PDB file of C-alpha atoms in Angstrom:
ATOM      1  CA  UNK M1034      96.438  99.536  89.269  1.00 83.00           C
ATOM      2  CA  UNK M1035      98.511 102.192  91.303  1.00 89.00           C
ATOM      3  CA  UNK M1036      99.352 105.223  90.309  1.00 92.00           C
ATOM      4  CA  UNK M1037     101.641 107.999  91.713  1.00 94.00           C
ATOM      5  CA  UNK M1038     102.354 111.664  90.500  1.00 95.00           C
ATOM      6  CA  UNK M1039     105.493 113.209  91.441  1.00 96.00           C
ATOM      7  CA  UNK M1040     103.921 116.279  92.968  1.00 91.00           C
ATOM      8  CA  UNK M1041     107.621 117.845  92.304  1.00 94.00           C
ATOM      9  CA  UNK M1042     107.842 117.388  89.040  1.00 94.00           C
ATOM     10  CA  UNK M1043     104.415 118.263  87.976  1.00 93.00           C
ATOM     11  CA  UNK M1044     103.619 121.605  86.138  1.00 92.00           C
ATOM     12  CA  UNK M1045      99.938 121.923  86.056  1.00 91.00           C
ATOM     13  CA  UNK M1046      99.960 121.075  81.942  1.00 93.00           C
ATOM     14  CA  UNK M1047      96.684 119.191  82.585  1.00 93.00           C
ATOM     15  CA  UNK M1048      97.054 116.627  79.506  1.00 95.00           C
ATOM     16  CA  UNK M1049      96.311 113.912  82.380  1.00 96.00           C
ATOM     17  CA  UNK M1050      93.450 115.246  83.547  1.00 96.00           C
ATOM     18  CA  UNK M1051      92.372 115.849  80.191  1.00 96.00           C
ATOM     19  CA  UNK M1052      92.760 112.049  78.894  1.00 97.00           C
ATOM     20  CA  UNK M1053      91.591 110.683  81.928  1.00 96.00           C
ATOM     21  CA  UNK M1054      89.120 112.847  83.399  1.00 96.00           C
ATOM     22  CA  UNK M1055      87.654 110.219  85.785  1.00 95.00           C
ATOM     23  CA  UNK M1056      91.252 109.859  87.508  1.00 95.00           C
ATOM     24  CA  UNK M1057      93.026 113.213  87.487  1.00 96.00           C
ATOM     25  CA  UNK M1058      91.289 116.354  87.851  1.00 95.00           C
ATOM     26  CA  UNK M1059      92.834 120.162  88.715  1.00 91.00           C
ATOM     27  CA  UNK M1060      92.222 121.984  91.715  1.00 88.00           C
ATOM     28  CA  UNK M1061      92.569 125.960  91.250  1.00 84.00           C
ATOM     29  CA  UNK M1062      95.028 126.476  88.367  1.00 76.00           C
ATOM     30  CA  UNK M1063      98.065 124.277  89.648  1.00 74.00           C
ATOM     31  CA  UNK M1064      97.077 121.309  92.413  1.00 88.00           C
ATOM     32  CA  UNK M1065      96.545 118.427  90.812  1.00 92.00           C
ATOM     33  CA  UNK M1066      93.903 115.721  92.544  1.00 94.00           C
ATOM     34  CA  UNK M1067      93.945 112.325  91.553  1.00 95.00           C
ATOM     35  CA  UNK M1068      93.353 108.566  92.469  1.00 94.00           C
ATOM     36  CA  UNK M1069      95.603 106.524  93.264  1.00 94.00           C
ATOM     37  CA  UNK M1070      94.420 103.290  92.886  1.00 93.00           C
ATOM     38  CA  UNK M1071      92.919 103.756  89.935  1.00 91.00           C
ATOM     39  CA  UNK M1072      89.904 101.278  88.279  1.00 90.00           C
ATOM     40  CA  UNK M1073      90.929  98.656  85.580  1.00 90.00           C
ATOM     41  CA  UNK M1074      88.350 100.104  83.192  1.00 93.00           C
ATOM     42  CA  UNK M1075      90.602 103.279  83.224  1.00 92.00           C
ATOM     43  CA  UNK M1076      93.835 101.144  82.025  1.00 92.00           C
ATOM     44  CA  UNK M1077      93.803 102.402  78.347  1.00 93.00           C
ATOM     45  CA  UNK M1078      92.587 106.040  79.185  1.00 95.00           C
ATOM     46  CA  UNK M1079      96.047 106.083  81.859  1.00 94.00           C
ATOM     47  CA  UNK M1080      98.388 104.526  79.761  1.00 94.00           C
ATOM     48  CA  UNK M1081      97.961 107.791  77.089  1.00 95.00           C
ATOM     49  CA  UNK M1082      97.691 110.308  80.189  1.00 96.00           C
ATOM     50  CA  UNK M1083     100.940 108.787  81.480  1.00 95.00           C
ATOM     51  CA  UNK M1084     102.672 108.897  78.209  1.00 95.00           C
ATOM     52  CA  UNK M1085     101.184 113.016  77.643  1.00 96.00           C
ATOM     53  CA  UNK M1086     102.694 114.187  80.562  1.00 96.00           C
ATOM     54  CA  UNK M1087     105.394 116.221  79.045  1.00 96.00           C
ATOM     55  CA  UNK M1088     107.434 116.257  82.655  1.00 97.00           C
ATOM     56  CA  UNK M1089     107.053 112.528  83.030  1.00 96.00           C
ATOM     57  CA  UNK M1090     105.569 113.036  86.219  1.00 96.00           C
ATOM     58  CA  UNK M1091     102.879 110.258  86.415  1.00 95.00           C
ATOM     59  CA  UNK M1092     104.460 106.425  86.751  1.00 93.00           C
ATOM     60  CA  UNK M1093     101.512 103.663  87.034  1.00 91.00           C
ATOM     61  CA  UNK M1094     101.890  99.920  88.124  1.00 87.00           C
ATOM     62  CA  UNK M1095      99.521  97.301  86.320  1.00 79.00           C
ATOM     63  CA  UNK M1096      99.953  98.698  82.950  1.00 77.00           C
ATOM     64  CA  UNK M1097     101.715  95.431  80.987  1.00 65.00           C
ATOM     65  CA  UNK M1098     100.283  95.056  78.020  1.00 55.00           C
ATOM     66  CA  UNK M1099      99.779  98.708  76.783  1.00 52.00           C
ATOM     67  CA  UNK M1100     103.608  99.931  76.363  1.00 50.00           C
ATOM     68  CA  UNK M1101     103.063 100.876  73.079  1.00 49.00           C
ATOM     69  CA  UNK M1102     100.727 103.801  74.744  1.00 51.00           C
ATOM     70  CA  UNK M1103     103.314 104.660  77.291  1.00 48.00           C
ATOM     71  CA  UNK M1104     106.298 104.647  75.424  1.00 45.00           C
ATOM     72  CA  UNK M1105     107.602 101.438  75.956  1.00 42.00           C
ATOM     73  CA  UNK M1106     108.458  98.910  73.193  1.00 38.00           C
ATOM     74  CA  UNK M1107     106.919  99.248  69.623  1.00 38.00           C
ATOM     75  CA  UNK M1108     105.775 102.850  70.893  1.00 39.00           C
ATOM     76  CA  UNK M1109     108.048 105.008  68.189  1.00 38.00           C
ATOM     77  CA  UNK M1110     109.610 104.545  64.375  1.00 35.00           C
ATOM     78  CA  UNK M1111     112.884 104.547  65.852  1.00 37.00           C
ATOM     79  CA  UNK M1112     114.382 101.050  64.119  1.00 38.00           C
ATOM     80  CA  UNK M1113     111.101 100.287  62.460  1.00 39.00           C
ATOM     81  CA  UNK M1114     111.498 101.534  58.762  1.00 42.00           C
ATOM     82  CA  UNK M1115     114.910 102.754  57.131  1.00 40.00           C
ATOM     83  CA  UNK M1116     115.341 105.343  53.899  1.00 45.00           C
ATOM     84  CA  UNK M1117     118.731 103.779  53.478  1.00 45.00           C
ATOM     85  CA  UNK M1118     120.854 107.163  55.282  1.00 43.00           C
TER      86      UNK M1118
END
């Protein structure tokens, strides 16, 4: 699985390092560290860190299956259920 952060984008908010610890990790307050080519056992753990990242700075290859953690189809409510308005 491949990873990359767009070191442009990102704002330090640390929700990636925070779900997946064993992949991202913060360096001083704002450099962000991370692997990537990232282990399969990590695959559920990085689909929520990429979908947390409230710049959408993290984009990871190998991820099929899980788009409902990364805000791909049958991820929202949007179309699911209607109240009739």
């Amino acid at each position: 699985m491949r990873l990359v952060v767009d070191l442009n984008k990102c704002q330090g908010y640390a929700q990636c390092a925070f779900l997946a610890p064993d992949v991202f990790a913060l360096h001083g307050e704002e450099s962000l560290l991370y692997n990537p080519h990232a282990p399969e056992e990590q695959r559920e753990r990085l689909a929520r860190a990429v979908a947390a990242c409230p710049v959408q700075a993290i984009t990871a290859d190998g991820l099929d299956g899980l788009d409902g953690l990364v805000g791909g189809p049958g991820a929202g409510s949007a179309g699911e259920a209607s109240d009739g308005h």
